mmCIF file of C-alpha atoms in Angstrom:
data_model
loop_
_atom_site.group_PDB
_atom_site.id
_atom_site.type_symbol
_atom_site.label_atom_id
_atom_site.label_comp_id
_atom_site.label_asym_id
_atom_site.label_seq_id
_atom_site.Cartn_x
_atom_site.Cartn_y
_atom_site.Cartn_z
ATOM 1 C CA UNK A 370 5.705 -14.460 -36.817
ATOM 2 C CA UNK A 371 7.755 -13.211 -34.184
ATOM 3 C CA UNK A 372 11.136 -14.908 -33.820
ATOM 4 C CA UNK A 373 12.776 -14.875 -30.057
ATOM 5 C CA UNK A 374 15.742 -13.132 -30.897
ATOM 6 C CA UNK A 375 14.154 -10.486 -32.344
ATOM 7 C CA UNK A 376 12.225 -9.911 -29.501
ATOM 8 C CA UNK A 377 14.955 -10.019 -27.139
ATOM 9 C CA UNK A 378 16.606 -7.535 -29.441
ATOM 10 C CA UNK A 379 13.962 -5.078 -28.936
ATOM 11 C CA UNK A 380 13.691 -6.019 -25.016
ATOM 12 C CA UNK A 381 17.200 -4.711 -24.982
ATOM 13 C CA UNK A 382 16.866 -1.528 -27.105
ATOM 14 C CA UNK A 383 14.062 -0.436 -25.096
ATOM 15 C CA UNK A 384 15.909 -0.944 -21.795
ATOM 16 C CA UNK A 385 18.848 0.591 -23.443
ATOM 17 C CA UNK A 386 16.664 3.766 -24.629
ATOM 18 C CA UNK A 387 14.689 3.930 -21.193
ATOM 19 C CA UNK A 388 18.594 3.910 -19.047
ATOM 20 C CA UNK A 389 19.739 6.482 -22.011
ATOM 21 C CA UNK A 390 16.990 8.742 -20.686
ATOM 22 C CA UNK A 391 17.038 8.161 -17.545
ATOM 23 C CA UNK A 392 20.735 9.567 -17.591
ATOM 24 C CA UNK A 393 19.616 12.236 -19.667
ATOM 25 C CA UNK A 394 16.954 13.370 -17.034
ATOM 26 C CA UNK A 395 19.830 12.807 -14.287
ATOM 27 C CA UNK A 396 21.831 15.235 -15.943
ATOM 28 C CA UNK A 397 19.171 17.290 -14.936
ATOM 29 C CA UNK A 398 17.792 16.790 -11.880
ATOM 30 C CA UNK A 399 20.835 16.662 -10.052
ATOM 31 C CA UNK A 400 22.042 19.741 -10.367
ATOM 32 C CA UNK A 401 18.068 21.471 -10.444
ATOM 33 C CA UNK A 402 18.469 19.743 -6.943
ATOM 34 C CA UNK A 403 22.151 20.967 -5.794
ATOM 35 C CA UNK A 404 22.788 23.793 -7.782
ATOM 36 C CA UNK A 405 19.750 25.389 -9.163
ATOM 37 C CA UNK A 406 20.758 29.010 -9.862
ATOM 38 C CA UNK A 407 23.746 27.542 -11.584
ATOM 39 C CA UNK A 408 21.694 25.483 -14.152
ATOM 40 C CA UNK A 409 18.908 28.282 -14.786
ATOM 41 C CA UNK A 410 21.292 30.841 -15.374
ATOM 42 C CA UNK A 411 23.415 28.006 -17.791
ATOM 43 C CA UNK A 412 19.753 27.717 -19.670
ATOM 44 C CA UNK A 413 18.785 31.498 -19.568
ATOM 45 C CA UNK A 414 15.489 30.173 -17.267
ATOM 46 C CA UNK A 415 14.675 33.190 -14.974
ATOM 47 C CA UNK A 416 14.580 32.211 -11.870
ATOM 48 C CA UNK A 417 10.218 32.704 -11.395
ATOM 49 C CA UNK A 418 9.354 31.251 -7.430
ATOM 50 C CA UNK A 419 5.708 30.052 -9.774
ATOM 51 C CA UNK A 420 7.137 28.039 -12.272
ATOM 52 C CA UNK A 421 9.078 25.469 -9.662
ATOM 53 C CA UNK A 422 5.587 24.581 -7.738
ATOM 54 C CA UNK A 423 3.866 24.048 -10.847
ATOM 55 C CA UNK A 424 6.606 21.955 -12.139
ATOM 56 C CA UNK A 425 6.772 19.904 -8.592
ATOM 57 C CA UNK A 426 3.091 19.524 -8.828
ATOM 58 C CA UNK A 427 3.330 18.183 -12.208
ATOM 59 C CA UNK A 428 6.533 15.958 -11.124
ATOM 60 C CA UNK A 429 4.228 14.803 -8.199
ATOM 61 C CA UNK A 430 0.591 14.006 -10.493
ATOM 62 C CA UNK A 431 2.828 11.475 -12.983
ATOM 63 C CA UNK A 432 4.481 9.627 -9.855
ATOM 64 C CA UNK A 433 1.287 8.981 -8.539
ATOM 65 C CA UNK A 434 -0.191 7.828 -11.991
ATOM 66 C CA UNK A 435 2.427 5.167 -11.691
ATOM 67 C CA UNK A 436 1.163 4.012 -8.279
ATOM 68 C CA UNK A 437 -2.114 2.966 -10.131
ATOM 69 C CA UNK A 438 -0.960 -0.649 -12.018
ATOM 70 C CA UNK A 439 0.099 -1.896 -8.252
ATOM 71 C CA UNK A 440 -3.285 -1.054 -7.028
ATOM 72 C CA UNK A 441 -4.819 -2.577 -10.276
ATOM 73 C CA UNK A 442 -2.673 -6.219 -9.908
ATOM 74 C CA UNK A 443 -0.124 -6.045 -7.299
ATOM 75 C CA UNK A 444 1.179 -9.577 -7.934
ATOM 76 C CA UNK A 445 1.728 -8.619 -11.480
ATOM 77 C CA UNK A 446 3.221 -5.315 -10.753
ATOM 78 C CA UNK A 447 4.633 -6.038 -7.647
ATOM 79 C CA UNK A 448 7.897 -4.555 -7.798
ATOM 80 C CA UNK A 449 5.806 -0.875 -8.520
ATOM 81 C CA UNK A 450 4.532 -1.559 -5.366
ATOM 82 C CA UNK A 451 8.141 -1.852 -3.470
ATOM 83 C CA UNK A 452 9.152 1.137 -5.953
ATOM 84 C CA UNK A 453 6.334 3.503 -4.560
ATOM 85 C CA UNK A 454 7.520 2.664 -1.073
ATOM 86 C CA UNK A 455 11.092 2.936 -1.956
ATOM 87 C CA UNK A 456 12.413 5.272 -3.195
ATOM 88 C CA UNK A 457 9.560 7.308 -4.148
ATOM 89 C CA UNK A 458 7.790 7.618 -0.186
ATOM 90 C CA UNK A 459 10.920 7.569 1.502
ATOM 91 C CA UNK A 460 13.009 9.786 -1.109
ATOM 92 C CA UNK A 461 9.746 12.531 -0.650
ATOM 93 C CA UNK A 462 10.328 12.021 3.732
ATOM 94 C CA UNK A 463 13.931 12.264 3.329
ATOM 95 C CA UNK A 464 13.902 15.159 0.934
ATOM 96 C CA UNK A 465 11.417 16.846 2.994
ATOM 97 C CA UNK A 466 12.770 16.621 6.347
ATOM 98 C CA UNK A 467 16.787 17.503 5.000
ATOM 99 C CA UNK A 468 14.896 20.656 3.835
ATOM 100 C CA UNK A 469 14.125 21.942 6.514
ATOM 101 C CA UNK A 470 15.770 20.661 9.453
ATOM 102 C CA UNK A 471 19.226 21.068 7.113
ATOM 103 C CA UNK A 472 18.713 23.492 4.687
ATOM 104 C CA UNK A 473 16.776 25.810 6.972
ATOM 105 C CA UNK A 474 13.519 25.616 4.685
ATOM 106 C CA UNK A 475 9.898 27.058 5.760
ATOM 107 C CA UNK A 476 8.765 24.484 8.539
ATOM 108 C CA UNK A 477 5.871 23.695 6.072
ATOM 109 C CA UNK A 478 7.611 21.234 3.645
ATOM 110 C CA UNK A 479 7.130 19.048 6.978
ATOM 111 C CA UNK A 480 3.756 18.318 5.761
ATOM 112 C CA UNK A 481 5.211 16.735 2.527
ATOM 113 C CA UNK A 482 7.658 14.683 5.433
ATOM 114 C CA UNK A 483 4.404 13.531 7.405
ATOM 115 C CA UNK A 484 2.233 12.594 3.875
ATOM 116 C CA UNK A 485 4.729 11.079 2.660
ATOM 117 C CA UNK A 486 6.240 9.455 5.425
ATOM 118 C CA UNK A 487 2.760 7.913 6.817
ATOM 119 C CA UNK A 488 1.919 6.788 3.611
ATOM 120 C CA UNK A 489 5.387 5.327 2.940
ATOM 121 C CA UNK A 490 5.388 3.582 6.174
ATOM 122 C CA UNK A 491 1.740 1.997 5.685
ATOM 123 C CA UNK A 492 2.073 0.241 2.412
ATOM 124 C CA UNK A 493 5.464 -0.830 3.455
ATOM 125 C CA UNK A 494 3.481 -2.170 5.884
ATOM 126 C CA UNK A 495 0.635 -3.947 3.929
ATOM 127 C CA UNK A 496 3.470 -5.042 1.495
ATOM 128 C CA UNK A 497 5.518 -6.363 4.368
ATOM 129 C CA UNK A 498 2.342 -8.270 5.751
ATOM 130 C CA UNK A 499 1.230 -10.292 2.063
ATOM 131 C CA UNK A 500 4.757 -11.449 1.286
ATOM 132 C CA UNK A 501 4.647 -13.200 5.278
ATOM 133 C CA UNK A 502 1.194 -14.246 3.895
ATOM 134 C CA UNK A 503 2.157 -15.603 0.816
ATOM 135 C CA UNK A 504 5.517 -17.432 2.548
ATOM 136 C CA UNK A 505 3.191 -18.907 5.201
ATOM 137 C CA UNK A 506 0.241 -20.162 2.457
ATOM 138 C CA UNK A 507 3.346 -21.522 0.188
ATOM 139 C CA UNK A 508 5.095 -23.417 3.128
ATOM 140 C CA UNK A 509 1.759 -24.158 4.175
ATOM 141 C CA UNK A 510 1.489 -23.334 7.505
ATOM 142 C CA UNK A 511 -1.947 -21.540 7.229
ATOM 143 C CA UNK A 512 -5.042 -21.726 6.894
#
């Protein structure tokens, strides 16, 4: 028998663990992103133009694997849906574009811009378009 509390208890550790390492990977990321010579050179990481691709591409497959539940049951996983719209799409566009247009980058990270930007803007979209649905069907003004 499971008692309440105890399951709140672990509700909390977990979201406790999952912040923890979600700081952890922060500590990270942001400087890979702003800084990464300093970082590889702190971890003794040459600096190999292969390994970052691979790593992106890898970074980019589990994203998408957690786009799947919201195709699966988007009422139930709703707020996966917003999340792949925001920040993940419009991080990717934003990233993208600052890239190149700031950062002087090969004019070919513009096709991350435009994949993920059309996307982005689509399911935002569709998502946009069932919550009017589901307003107008609740207030019942619609058929």
């Amino acid at each position: 028998m499971t008692e309440p509390q105890s399951l709140t208890k672990w509700k909390f550790r977990h979201a406790v663990l999952i912040w923890i390492g979600i700081v952890a990977n922060m500590a990270f990321a942001l400087p890979l992103l702003f800084c990464p010579s300093v970082i590889l050179a702190f971890f003794g990481i040459p600096d190999d133009p292969a390994a970052w691709p691979r790593l992106s591409g890898l970074l980019l497959g589990i994203v998408s694997i957690f786009y799947i539940p919201a195709t699966i049951d988007i009422d139930r996983y709703r707020l996966i849906a917003w999340l792949a719209v925001f920040p993940s799409r419009t991080f990717g566009t934003i990233f993208c574009i600052t890239m190149v247009f700031v950062l002087g980058q090969p004019v070919g990270l513009l096709a991350g811009a435009v994949l993920d930007g059309t996307f982005g803007a689509v399911t935002l979209y569709c998502l946009i378009k069932i919550v009017r649905l589901e307003a107008a069907i609740a207030q019942g003004t619609t058929r």
